[in-house]
Amino acid sequence: MGELEHMRATRDGYDSAAAQYLALFRNAVPEHPLDNAMIGAFADFVRGASLPVLDVGCGPGAVTDQLRRLGLRARGLDLSPEMVALAREHFPDVEFAQGDMAAVDLPDGALGGLLSRSSIIHTPPEEVPAVFAEFHRLLAPGGHLLLTFQADAGAARVPQPFDHAVAPAYRWPVDRVTGLLREAGFHETARLVSAPELDPVRGFHYGHLLFRKPAEAGGAG
Ligand SMILES: C[S@@+](CC[C@H](N)C(=O)[O-])C[C@H]1O[C@@H](n2cnc3c(N)ncnc32)[C@H](O)[C@@H]1O
């Protein structure tokens, strides 16, 4: 699939599924304590910074609003105009925009934190390094990234396609993602990989990776 084709498939898929998604996850914030622990830690790390936080691939916006309630200047961004419309309707106190997380209309270093929950799964694997480079560009030195995604904890070394109901999707070996984040210039703060029993729908592991852009700009490794 070419770039435009995969983006169109994801956008149209989420546009069509938006109402159903909302019915399933109405105002849903994560219920699992481990998931919330990572969001809480991310919020604690970021809260001191005066810069805003961007929730990329925010969907219907409930987690963006959760970040706002945790005291962050949180905004949401999503490829799907329908998702953005739902988010605006349900969370009028939060700013949401339509756009591609691979090309965000913000200057370098504009963000104190960046959250991506189950949004990189729809990016063709060969394009994920460019997305991580964009996340690195957007964060100010010392800024924090929380990346959550469906993970493959088996023997696979490369991302595996899975039968996502809305759009083509991949689950990723955790070490492959951490390697790409390091190559993009991030440093690891913490990682959590949840057990498959905690995913009642598909029985997948989830990776929750807390990384940071080094305080001294440009440091890699
Ligand atoms: C599985 S949903 C997750 C929604 C939300 N983050 C959550 O945790 O409930 C994935 C979302 O990522 C969005 N998305 C996928 N690719 C994107 C891209 N390149 N730029 C912005 N949003 C994207 C989709 O439109 C969809 O709303």
Tab-separated table of C-alpha atoms and ligand atoms in Angstrom:
chain	number	residue	atom	x	y	z
A	1	MET	CA	0.000	0.000	0.000
A	2	GLY	CA	1.309	3.456	-0.861
A	3	GLU	CA	1.372	6.208	1.705
A	4	LEU	CA	-1.795	7.942	0.582
A	5	GLU	CA	-3.626	4.661	0.228
A	6	HIS	CA	-2.887	3.485	3.767
A	7	MET	CA	-3.755	6.881	5.223
A	8	ARG	CA	-6.992	6.953	3.272
A	9	ALA	CA	-7.852	3.437	4.469
A	10	THR	CA	-7.199	4.411	8.106
A	11	ARG	CA	-9.040	7.731	7.885
A	12	ASP	CA	-12.046	6.311	6.055
A	13	GLY	CA	-12.128	3.257	8.332
A	14	TYR	CA	-12.220	5.389	11.484
A	15	ASP	CA	-14.661	7.848	9.917
A	16	SER	CA	-17.088	4.979	9.221
A	17	ALA	CA	-16.510	3.328	12.588
A	18	ALA	CA	-16.572	6.495	14.692
A	19	ALA	CA	-20.138	6.191	16.001
A	20	GLN	CA	-19.692	2.495	16.768
A	21	TYR	CA	-16.320	3.182	18.400
A	22	LEU	CA	-17.938	5.806	20.588
A	23	ALA	CA	-20.762	3.449	21.577
A	24	LEU	CA	-18.198	0.871	22.646
A	25	PHE	CA	-15.777	3.239	24.340
A	26	ARG	CA	-18.023	6.155	25.329
A	27	ASN	CA	-15.976	8.493	27.485
A	28	ALA	CA	-13.720	5.509	28.053
A	29	VAL	CA	-10.511	6.003	29.885
A	30	PRO	CA	-8.320	2.958	30.478
A	31	GLU	CA	-9.729	0.704	33.173
A	32	HIS	CA	-6.639	-1.292	33.889
A	33	PRO	CA	-4.526	-0.053	36.803
A	34	LEU	CA	-1.254	-0.770	34.980
A	35	ASP	CA	-2.374	1.259	31.975
A	36	ASN	CA	-3.399	4.104	34.261
A	37	ALA	CA	-0.161	3.803	36.220
A	38	MET	CA	1.842	4.542	33.066
A	39	ILE	CA	-0.446	7.452	32.117
A	40	GLY	CA	-0.147	8.785	35.683
A	41	ALA	CA	3.652	8.499	35.635
A	42	PHE	CA	3.769	10.229	32.236
A	43	ALA	CA	1.569	13.030	33.615
A	44	ASP	CA	3.806	13.379	36.687
A	45	PHE	CA	6.924	13.663	34.521
A	46	VAL	CA	5.351	16.221	32.171
A	47	ARG	CA	3.296	18.345	34.588
A	48	GLY	CA	6.146	20.634	35.599
A	49	ALA	CA	6.834	21.729	32.023
A	50	SER	CA	4.949	24.767	30.821
A	51	LEU	CA	4.667	23.319	27.318
A	52	PRO	CA	1.565	21.532	25.992
A	53	VAL	CA	1.084	17.798	25.514
A	54	LEU	CA	-0.215	16.251	22.291
A	55	ASP	CA	-2.254	13.026	22.186
A	56	VAL	CA	-1.646	11.774	18.627
A	57	GLY	CA	-4.251	9.415	17.211
A	58	CYS	CA	-6.499	10.575	20.029
A	59	GLY	CA	-9.660	8.943	18.634
A	60	PRO	CA	-12.752	10.083	20.547
A	61	GLY	CA	-10.609	12.072	22.962
A	62	ALA	CA	-11.307	10.455	26.334
A	63	VAL	CA	-7.628	9.947	27.161
A	64	THR	CA	-6.801	13.489	26.020
A	65	ASP	CA	-9.402	14.682	28.499
A	66	GLN	CA	-7.958	12.355	31.148
A	67	LEU	CA	-4.592	14.101	30.642
A	68	ARG	CA	-6.308	17.488	31.034
A	69	ARG	CA	-7.884	16.320	34.298
A	70	LEU	CA	-4.437	15.186	35.428
A	71	GLY	CA	-3.319	18.805	35.147
A	72	LEU	CA	-1.692	18.843	31.702
A	73	ARG	CA	-2.238	21.304	28.861
A	74	ALA	CA	-3.406	18.464	26.628
A	75	ARG	CA	-4.574	18.663	23.023
A	76	GLY	CA	-5.610	15.887	20.643
A	77	LEU	CA	-4.792	15.189	16.999
A	78	ASP	CA	-6.403	12.553	14.797
A	79	LEU	CA	-6.416	11.622	11.127
A	80	SER	CA	-10.168	10.976	11.121
A	81	PRO	CA	-12.394	14.080	10.874
A	82	GLU	CA	-15.297	12.087	12.346
A	83	MET	CA	-13.234	11.131	15.402
A	84	VAL	CA	-12.200	14.764	15.832
A	85	ALA	CA	-15.844	15.871	15.584
A	86	LEU	CA	-16.876	13.354	18.260
A	87	ALA	CA	-13.998	14.373	20.500
A	88	ARG	CA	-14.914	18.061	20.197
A	89	GLU	CA	-18.565	17.298	20.927
A	90	HIS	CA	-17.848	15.247	24.046
A	91	PHE	CA	-14.909	17.190	25.425
A	92	PRO	CA	-15.555	20.859	24.615
A	93	ASP	CA	-12.888	21.982	27.102
A	94	VAL	CA	-10.152	20.302	25.069
A	95	GLU	CA	-8.658	21.435	21.757
A	96	PHE	CA	-8.696	18.816	18.975
A	97	ALA	CA	-7.331	19.047	15.433
A	98	GLN	CA	-7.428	16.877	12.351
A	99	GLY	CA	-4.061	15.869	10.938
A	100	ASP	CA	-1.350	13.292	10.342
A	101	MET	CA	0.977	12.502	13.242
A	102	ALA	CA	3.810	12.062	10.706
A	103	ALA	CA	3.631	15.752	9.726
A	104	VAL	CA	2.337	17.873	12.590
A	105	ASP	CA	1.905	21.597	12.055
A	106	LEU	CA	3.891	22.703	15.116
A	107	PRO	CA	7.415	24.124	15.434
A	108	ASP	CA	10.399	22.107	16.652
A	109	GLY	CA	10.410	21.565	20.413
A	110	ALA	CA	6.821	22.791	20.859
A	111	LEU	CA	5.742	19.988	23.199
A	112	GLY	CA	6.549	18.965	26.750
A	113	GLY	CA	4.973	15.540	26.223
A	114	LEU	CA	3.576	13.343	23.497
A	115	LEU	CA	1.193	10.407	23.937
A	116	SER	CA	0.472	7.820	21.255
A	117	ARG	CA	-1.972	5.068	22.181
A	118	SER	CA	-2.593	2.372	19.579
A	119	SER	CA	-1.998	4.819	16.756
A	120	ILE	CA	1.363	3.625	15.355
A	121	ILE	CA	-0.253	0.220	14.717
A	122	HIS	CA	-1.882	1.589	11.552
A	123	THR	CA	1.334	3.001	10.091
A	124	PRO	CA	3.103	0.760	7.564
A	125	PRO	CA	6.177	-0.523	9.450
A	126	GLU	CA	8.682	1.018	7.025
A	127	GLU	CA	7.206	4.454	7.783
A	128	VAL	CA	7.339	4.182	11.584
A	129	PRO	CA	10.955	5.495	11.846
A	130	ALA	CA	9.810	8.735	10.168
A	131	VAL	CA	6.942	9.007	12.663
A	132	PHE	CA	9.375	8.601	15.571
A	133	ALA	CA	11.635	11.253	14.013
A	134	GLU	CA	8.609	13.588	13.919
A	135	PHE	CA	7.837	12.834	17.602
A	136	HIS	CA	11.468	13.670	18.435
A	137	ARG	CA	11.317	16.926	16.462
A	138	LEU	CA	8.111	17.992	18.215
A	139	LEU	CA	9.343	17.392	21.771
A	140	ALA	CA	11.392	19.972	23.602
A	141	PRO	CA	14.688	18.728	25.069
A	142	GLY	CA	13.769	16.823	28.244
A	143	GLY	CA	10.245	16.119	26.904
A	144	HIS	CA	8.530	12.777	27.491
A	145	LEU	CA	6.903	10.242	25.177
A	146	LEU	CA	4.408	7.555	26.227
A	147	LEU	CA	3.863	5.032	23.451
A	148	THR	CA	1.305	2.248	23.873
A	149	PHE	CA	0.721	-0.425	21.248
A	150	GLN	CA	-0.398	-3.969	20.623
A	151	ALA	CA	2.765	-6.014	21.099
A	152	ASP	CA	4.061	-9.326	19.850
A	153	ALA	CA	5.953	-11.102	22.589
A	154	GLY	CA	6.605	-14.239	20.530
A	155	ALA	CA	9.635	-15.126	18.451
A	156	ALA	CA	8.812	-12.665	15.663
A	157	ARG	CA	11.438	-10.004	15.071
A	158	VAL	CA	9.352	-7.946	12.696
A	159	PRO	CA	5.869	-6.415	12.995
A	160	GLN	CA	3.018	-8.828	12.355
A	161	PRO	CA	-0.251	-7.836	10.644
A	162	PHE	CA	-3.369	-8.598	12.655
A	163	ASP	CA	-7.099	-8.625	11.945
A	164	HIS	CA	-8.007	-5.153	13.192
A	165	ALA	CA	-11.701	-4.446	12.546
A	166	VAL	CA	-11.219	-0.893	11.256
A	167	ALA	CA	-7.984	-0.595	9.269
A	168	PRO	CA	-4.828	-2.565	8.411
A	169	ALA	CA	-2.753	-2.910	11.597
A	170	TYR	CA	0.474	-4.403	12.930
A	171	ARG	CA	1.571	-5.518	16.343
A	172	TRP	CA	5.186	-4.976	17.139
A	173	PRO	CA	7.947	-6.834	18.994
A	174	VAL	CA	8.704	-4.550	21.947
A	175	ASP	CA	12.479	-4.666	21.423
A	176	ARG	CA	12.054	-3.631	17.796
A	177	VAL	CA	10.128	-0.532	18.889
A	178	THR	CA	12.600	0.358	21.641
A	179	GLY	CA	15.438	-0.006	19.103
A	180	LEU	CA	13.736	2.383	16.674
A	181	LEU	CA	13.069	4.893	19.466
A	182	ARG	CA	16.734	4.831	20.454
A	183	GLU	CA	17.733	5.306	16.800
A	184	ALA	CA	15.394	8.340	16.703
A	185	GLY	CA	17.348	9.861	19.631
A	186	PHE	CA	15.164	8.911	22.604
A	187	HIS	CA	16.356	7.531	25.937
A	188	GLU	CA	14.404	4.879	27.790
A	189	THR	CA	12.790	5.772	31.126
A	190	ALA	CA	10.653	2.662	31.693
A	191	ARG	CA	8.760	-0.089	29.924
A	192	LEU	CA	5.762	-2.178	30.871
A	193	VAL	CA	4.498	-5.171	28.887
A	194	SER	CA	1.077	-6.341	30.001
A	195	ALA	CA	0.122	-10.024	30.064
A	196	PRO	CA	-2.284	-11.297	27.370
A	197	GLU	CA	-4.963	-12.113	29.980
A	198	LEU	CA	-5.383	-8.368	30.444
A	199	ASP	CA	-6.660	-8.011	26.869
A	200	PRO	CA	-10.079	-9.696	26.908
A	201	VAL	CA	-10.686	-8.970	23.203
A	202	ARG	CA	-7.684	-10.513	21.448
A	203	GLY	CA	-5.413	-11.723	24.211
A	204	PHE	CA	-2.546	-9.507	23.047
A	205	HIS	CA	0.352	-8.200	25.045
A	206	TYR	CA	0.504	-4.404	25.150
A	207	GLY	CA	3.734	-2.441	25.241
A	208	HIS	CA	3.755	0.791	27.265
A	209	LEU	CA	7.029	2.618	26.659
A	210	LEU	CA	8.033	5.739	28.529
A	211	PHE	CA	10.932	7.426	26.739
A	212	ARG	CA	12.384	10.925	26.864
A	213	LYS	CA	14.245	13.261	24.562
A	214	PRO	CA	17.570	14.003	26.249
A	215	ALA	CA	17.695	17.363	27.973
A	216	GLU	CA	20.763	18.325	25.958
A	217	ALA	CA	19.304	18.683	22.455
A	218	GLY	CA	20.253	16.207	19.786
A	219	GLY	CA	21.796	13.489	22.004
A	220	ALA	CA	21.261	10.013	20.556
A	221	GLY	CA	21.591	6.541	22.038
B	1	LIG	C1	-7.147	2.324	17.912
B	1	LIG	S1	-7.590	4.029	17.782
B	1	LIG	C2	-6.965	4.623	19.361
B	1	LIG	C3	-7.676	5.874	19.839
B	1	LIG	C4	-7.184	6.431	21.180
B	1	LIG	N1	-5.759	6.744	21.142
B	1	LIG	C5	-7.464	5.475	22.316
B	1	LIG	O1	-6.519	5.084	23.014
B	1	LIG	O2	-8.639	5.148	22.514
B	1	LIG	C6	-6.342	4.625	16.647
B	1	LIG	C7	-6.524	6.093	16.263
B	1	LIG	O3	-5.335	6.541	15.611
B	1	LIG	C8	-5.702	7.381	14.541
B	1	LIG	N2	-4.595	7.426	13.585
B	1	LIG	C9	-4.081	6.396	12.849
B	1	LIG	N3	-3.075	6.821	12.077
B	1	LIG	C10	-2.933	8.162	12.321
B	1	LIG	C11	-2.069	9.168	11.817
B	1	LIG	N4	-1.142	8.911	10.881
B	1	LIG	N5	-2.187	10.422	12.302
B	1	LIG	C12	-3.136	10.721	13.235
B	1	LIG	N6	-4.001	9.807	13.732
B	1	LIG	C13	-3.906	8.536	13.290
B	1	LIG	C14	-6.985	6.760	14.003
B	1	LIG	O4	-7.749	7.670	13.226
B	1	LIG	C15	-7.679	6.332	15.297
B	1	LIG	O5	-8.539	7.324	15.802
